[in-house]
GROMACS .gro file of C-alpha atoms in nm:
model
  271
    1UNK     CA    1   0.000   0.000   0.000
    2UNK     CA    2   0.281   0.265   0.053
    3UNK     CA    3   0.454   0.153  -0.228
    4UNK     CA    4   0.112   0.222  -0.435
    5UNK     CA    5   0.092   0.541  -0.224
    6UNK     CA    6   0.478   0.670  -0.306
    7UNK     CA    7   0.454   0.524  -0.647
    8UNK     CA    8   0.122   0.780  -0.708
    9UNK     CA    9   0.328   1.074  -0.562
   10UNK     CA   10   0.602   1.031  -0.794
   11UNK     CA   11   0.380   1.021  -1.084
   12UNK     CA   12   0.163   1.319  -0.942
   13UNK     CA   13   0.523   1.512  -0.865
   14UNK     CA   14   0.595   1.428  -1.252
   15UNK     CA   15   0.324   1.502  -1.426
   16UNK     CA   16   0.324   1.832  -1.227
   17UNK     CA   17   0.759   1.869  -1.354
   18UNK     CA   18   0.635   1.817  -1.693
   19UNK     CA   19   0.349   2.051  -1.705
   20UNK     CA   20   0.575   2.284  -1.536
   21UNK     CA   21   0.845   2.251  -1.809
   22UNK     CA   22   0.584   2.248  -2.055
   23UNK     CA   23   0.479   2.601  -1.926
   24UNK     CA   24   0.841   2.723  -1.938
   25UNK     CA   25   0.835   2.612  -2.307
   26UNK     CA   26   0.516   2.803  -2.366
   27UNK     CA   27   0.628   3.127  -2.209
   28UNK     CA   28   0.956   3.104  -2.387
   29UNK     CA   29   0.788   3.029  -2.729
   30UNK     CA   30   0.562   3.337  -2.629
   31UNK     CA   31   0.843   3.586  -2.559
   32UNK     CA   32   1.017   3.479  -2.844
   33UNK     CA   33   0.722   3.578  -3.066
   34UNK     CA   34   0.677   3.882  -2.907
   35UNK     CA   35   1.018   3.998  -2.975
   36UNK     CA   36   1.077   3.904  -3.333
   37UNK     CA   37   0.747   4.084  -3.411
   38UNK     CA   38   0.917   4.350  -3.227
   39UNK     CA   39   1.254   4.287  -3.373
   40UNK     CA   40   1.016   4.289  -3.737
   41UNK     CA   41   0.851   4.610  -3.668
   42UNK     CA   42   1.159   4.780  -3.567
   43UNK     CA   43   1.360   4.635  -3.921
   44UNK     CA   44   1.087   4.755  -4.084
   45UNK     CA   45   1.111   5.128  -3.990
   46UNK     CA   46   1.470   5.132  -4.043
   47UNK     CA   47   1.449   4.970  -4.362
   48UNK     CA   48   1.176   5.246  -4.491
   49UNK     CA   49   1.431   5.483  -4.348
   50UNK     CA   50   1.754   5.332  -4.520
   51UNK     CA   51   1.546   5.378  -4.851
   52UNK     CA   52   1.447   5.706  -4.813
   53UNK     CA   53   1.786   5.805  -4.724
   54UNK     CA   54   1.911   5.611  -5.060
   55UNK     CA   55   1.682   5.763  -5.245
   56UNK     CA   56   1.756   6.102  -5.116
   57UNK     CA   57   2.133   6.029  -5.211
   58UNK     CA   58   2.075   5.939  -5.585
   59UNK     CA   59   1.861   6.183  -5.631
   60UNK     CA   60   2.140   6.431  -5.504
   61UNK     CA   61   2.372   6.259  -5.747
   62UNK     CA   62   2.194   6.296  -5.991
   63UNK     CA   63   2.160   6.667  -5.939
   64UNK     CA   64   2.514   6.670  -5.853
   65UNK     CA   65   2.616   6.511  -6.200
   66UNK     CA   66   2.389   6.776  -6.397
   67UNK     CA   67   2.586   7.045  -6.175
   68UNK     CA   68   2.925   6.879  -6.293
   69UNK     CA   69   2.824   6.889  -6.688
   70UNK     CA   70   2.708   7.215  -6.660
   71UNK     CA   71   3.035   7.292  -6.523
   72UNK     CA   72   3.246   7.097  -6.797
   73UNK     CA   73   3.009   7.323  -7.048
   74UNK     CA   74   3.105   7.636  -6.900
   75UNK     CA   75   3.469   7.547  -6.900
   76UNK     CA   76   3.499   7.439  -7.232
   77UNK     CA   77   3.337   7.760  -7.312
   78UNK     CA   78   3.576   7.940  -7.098
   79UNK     CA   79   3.866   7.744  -7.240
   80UNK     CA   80   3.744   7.857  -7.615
   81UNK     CA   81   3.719   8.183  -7.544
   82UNK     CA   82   4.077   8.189  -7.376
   83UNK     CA   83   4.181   8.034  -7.695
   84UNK     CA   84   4.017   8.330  -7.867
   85UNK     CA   85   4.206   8.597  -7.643
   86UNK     CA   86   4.532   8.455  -7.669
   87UNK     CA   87   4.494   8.459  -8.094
   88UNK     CA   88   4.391   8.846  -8.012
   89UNK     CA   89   4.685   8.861  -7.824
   90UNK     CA   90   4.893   8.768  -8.046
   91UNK     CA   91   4.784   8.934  -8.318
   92UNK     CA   92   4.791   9.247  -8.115
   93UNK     CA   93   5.193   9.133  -8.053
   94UNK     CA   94   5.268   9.107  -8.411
   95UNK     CA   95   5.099   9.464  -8.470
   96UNK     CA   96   5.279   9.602  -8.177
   97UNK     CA   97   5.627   9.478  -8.334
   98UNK     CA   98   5.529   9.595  -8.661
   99UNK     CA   99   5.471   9.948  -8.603
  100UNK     CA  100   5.752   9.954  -8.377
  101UNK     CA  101   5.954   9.853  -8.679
  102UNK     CA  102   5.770  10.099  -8.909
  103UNK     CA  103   5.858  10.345  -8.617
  104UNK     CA  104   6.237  10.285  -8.590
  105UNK     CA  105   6.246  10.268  -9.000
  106UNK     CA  106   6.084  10.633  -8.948
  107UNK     CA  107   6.326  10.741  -8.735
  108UNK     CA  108   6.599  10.616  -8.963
  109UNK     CA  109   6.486  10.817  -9.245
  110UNK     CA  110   6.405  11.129  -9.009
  111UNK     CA  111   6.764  11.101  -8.957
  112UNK     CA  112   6.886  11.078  -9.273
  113UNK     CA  113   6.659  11.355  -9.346
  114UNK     CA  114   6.811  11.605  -9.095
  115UNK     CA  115   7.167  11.495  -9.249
  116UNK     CA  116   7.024  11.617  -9.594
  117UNK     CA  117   6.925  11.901  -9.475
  118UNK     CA  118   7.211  12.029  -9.299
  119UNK     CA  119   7.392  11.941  -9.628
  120UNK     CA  120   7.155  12.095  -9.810
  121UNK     CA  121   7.190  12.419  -9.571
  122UNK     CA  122   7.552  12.413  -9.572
  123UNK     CA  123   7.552  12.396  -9.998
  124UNK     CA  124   7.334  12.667  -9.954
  125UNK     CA  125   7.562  12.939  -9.783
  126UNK     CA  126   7.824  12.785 -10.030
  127UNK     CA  127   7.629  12.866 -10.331
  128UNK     CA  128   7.573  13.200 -10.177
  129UNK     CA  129   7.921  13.308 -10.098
  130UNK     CA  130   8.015  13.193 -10.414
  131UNK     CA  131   7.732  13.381 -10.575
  132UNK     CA  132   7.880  13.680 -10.384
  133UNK     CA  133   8.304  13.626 -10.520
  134UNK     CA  134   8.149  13.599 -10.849
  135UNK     CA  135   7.941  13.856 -10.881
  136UNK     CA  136   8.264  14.078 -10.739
  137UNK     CA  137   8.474  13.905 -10.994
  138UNK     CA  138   8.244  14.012 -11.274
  139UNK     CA  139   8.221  14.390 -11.144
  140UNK     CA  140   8.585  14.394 -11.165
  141UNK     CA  141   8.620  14.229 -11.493
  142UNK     CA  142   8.351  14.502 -11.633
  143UNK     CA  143   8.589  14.776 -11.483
  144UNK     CA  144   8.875  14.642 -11.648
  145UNK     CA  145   8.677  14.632 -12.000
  146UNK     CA  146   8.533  14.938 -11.932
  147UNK     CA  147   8.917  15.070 -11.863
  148UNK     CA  148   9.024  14.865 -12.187
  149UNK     CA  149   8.761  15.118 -12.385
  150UNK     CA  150   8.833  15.439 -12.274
  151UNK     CA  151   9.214  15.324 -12.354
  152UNK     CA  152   9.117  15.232 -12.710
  153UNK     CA  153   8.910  15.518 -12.756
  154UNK     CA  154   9.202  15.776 -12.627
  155UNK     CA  155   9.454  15.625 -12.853
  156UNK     CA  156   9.726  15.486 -12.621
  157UNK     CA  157   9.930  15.270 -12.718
  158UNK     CA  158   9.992  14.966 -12.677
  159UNK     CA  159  10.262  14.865 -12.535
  160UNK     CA  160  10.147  15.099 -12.223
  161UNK     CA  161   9.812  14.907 -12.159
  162UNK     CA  162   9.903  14.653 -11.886
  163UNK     CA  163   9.590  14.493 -11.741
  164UNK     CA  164   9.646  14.294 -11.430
  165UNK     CA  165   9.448  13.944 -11.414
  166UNK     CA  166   9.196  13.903 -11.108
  167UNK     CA  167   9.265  13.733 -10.779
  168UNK     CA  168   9.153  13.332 -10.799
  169UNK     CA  169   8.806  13.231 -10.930
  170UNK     CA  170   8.663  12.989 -10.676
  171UNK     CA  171   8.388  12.780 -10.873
  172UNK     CA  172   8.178  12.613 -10.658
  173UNK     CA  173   7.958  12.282 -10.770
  174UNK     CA  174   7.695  12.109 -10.504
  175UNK     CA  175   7.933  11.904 -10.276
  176UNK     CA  176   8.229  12.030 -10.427
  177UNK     CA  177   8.444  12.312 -10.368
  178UNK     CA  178   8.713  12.380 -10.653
  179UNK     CA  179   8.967  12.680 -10.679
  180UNK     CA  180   9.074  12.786 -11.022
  181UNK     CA  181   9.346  13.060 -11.074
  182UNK     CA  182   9.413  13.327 -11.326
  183UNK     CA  183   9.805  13.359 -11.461
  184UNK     CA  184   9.864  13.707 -11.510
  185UNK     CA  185   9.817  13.845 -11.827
  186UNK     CA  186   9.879  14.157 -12.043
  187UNK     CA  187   9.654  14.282 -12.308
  188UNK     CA  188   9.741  14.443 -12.598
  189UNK     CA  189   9.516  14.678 -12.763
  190UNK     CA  190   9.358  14.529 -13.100
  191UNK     CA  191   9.067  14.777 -13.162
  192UNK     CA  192   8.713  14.798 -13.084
  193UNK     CA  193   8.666  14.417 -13.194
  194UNK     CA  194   8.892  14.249 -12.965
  195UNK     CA  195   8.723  14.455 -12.673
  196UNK     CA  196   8.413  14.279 -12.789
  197UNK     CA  197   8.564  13.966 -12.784
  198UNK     CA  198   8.728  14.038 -12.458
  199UNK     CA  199   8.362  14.108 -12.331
  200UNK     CA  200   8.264  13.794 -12.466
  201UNK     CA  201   8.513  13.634 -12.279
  202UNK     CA  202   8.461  13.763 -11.949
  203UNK     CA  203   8.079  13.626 -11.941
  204UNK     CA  204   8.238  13.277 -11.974
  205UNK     CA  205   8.364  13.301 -11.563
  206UNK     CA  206   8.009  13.328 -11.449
  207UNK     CA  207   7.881  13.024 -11.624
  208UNK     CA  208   7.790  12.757 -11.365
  209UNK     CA  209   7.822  12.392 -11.313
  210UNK     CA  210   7.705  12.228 -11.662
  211UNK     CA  211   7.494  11.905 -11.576
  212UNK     CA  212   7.614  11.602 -11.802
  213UNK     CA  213   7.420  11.321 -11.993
  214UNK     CA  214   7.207  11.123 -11.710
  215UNK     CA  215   7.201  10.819 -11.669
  216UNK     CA  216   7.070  10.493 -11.518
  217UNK     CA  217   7.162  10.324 -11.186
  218UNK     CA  218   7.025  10.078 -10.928
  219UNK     CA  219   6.960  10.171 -10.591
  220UNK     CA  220   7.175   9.940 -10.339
  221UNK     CA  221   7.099   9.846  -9.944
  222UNK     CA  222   7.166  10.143  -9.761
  223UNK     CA  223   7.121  10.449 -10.047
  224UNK     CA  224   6.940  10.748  -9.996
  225UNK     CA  225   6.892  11.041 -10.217
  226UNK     CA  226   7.143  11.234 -10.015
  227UNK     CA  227   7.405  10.988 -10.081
  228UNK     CA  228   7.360  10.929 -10.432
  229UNK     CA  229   7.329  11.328 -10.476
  230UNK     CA  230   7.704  11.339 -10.298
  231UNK     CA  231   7.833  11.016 -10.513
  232UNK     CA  232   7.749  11.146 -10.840
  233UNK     CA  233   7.776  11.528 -10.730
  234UNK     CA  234   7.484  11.677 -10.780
  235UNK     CA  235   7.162  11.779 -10.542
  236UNK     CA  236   6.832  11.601 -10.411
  237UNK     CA  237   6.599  11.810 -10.536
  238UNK     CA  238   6.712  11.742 -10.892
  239UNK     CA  239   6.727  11.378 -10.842
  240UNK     CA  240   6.349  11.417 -10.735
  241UNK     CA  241   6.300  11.678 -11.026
  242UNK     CA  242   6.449  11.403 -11.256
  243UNK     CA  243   6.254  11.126 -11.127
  244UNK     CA  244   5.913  11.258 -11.057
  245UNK     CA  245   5.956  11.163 -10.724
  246UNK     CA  246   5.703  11.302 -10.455
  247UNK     CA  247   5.937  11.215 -10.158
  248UNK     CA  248   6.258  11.139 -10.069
  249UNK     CA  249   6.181  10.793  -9.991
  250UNK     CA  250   6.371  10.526 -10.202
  251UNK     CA  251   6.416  10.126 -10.177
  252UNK     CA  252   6.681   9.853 -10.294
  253UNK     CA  253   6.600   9.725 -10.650
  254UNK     CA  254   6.469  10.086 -10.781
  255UNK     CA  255   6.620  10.238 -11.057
  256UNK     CA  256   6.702  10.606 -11.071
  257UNK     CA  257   6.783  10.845 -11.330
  258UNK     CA  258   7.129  11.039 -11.226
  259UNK     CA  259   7.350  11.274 -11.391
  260UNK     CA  260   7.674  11.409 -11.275
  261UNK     CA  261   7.738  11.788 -11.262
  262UNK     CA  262   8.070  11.880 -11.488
  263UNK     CA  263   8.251  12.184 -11.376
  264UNK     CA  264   8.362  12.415 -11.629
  265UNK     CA  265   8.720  12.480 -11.549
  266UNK     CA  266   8.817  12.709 -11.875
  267UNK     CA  267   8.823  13.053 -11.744
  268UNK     CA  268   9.081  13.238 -11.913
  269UNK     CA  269   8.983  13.523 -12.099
  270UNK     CA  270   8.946  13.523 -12.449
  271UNK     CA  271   9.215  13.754 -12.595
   0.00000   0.00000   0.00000
């Protein structure tokens, strides 16, 4: 009977272990439920969120790749119109160097210019000095004649008519200074003819410098009117008279009609 009796409590104190357990198992399974809904509802949220947030970022992307074309667009239209102000540039260079060239060129022939002119100044105060001894000369030589008459017409005689020659003729060409002198001489009384032909004679020391047959040249590197005028003695204004030029401007490879002035060295008096 107590082995019936202990044998029942066992089984009563088991069943009750089990149902116990079993419980356990339930609440667990319960819990567990509750938080992987939880666990569900929170991956859920964050999940919407994480998309939103994704979303947000490509569409920023997006607007940030439009941003960077338009920004390649506007460089290359920046890099274009550099392009466009560097040609300017240097097309602006080229004229800057030109007329600086044109400018020095200008200066060179202002130069050259000046020289002429100061030549030209200097062959002016020669031509008038000479102008000056000759017209001095030819007073003196009138005298004489005029002396030469009144001997002829009052008879004397010959052998007492000395006539004393002038000082030296100075003939003077453009460029070129020349000295000429006069021997001595004595003239004898002929008549009234041979005081004409002593007049005559005396108009031959005013005669100027006689211009020759022109001629033909080619202008060289380096030749100006001025020079030419001094080379083949004779002045600028006739070279430009010559060759219809308007200016004094000349260049390599031009021809040019020259002609040298010949001076007349026969002064002597006709006797």
């Amino acid at each position: 009977m107590n082995i019936n009796t202990h044998t029942f409590v066992d089984s009563r104190q088991a069943s009750g272990w089990h149902k116990a357990w079993w419980n356990l198992g339930l609440a667990l399974m319960a819990l567990n439920l509750a938080a992987c809904s939880a666990l569900d509802v929170l991956g859920g949220s964050k999940m919407s969120d994480l998309q939103l947030t994704v979303d947000v970022l490509n569409v920023s992307l997006k607007d940030a790749q439009r941003a960077m074309t338009e920004l390649h667009a506007q460089v290359e239209v920046r890099n274009r119109e550099l392009a466009e102000t560097q040609v300017i540039r240097a097309q602006l260079e080229g004229r800057v160097q030109e007329a600086e060239h044109r400018l020095g060129e200008a200066r060179h022939v202002i130069s050259l210019q000046r020289e002429e002119l100061a030549e030209s100044r200097i062959d002016r105060e020669r031509i008038a000095r000479t102008g000056t001894l000759l017209k001095g000369q030819l007073k003196q030589l009138r005298k004489q004649l005029s002396r030469i008459e009144r001997q002829a017409a009052g008879g004397v005689s010959p052998a007492s008519m000395d006539l004393s020659a002038e000082k030296p003729l100075r003939q003077v060409s453009i460029g070129m200074t020349e000295t000429v002198s006069v021997d001595e001489a004595q003239e004898e009384h002929r008549g009234l003819p041979q005081v004409d032909e002593a007049m005559s004679g005396s108009t031959a020391v005013a005669q100027a410098a006689i211009p020759a047959m022109p001629s033909r040249v080619m202008i060289k590197h380096g030749d100006t009117l001025w020079s030419l005028a001094q080379r083949y003695r004779t002045t600028v204004q006739q070279l430009m008279t010559v060759n219809a030029l308007s200016s004094d401007y000349i260049q390599a490879g031009q021809g040019l009609w020259v002609s040298e002035t010949a001076i007349d060295g026969s002064y002597d008096v006709r006797r």
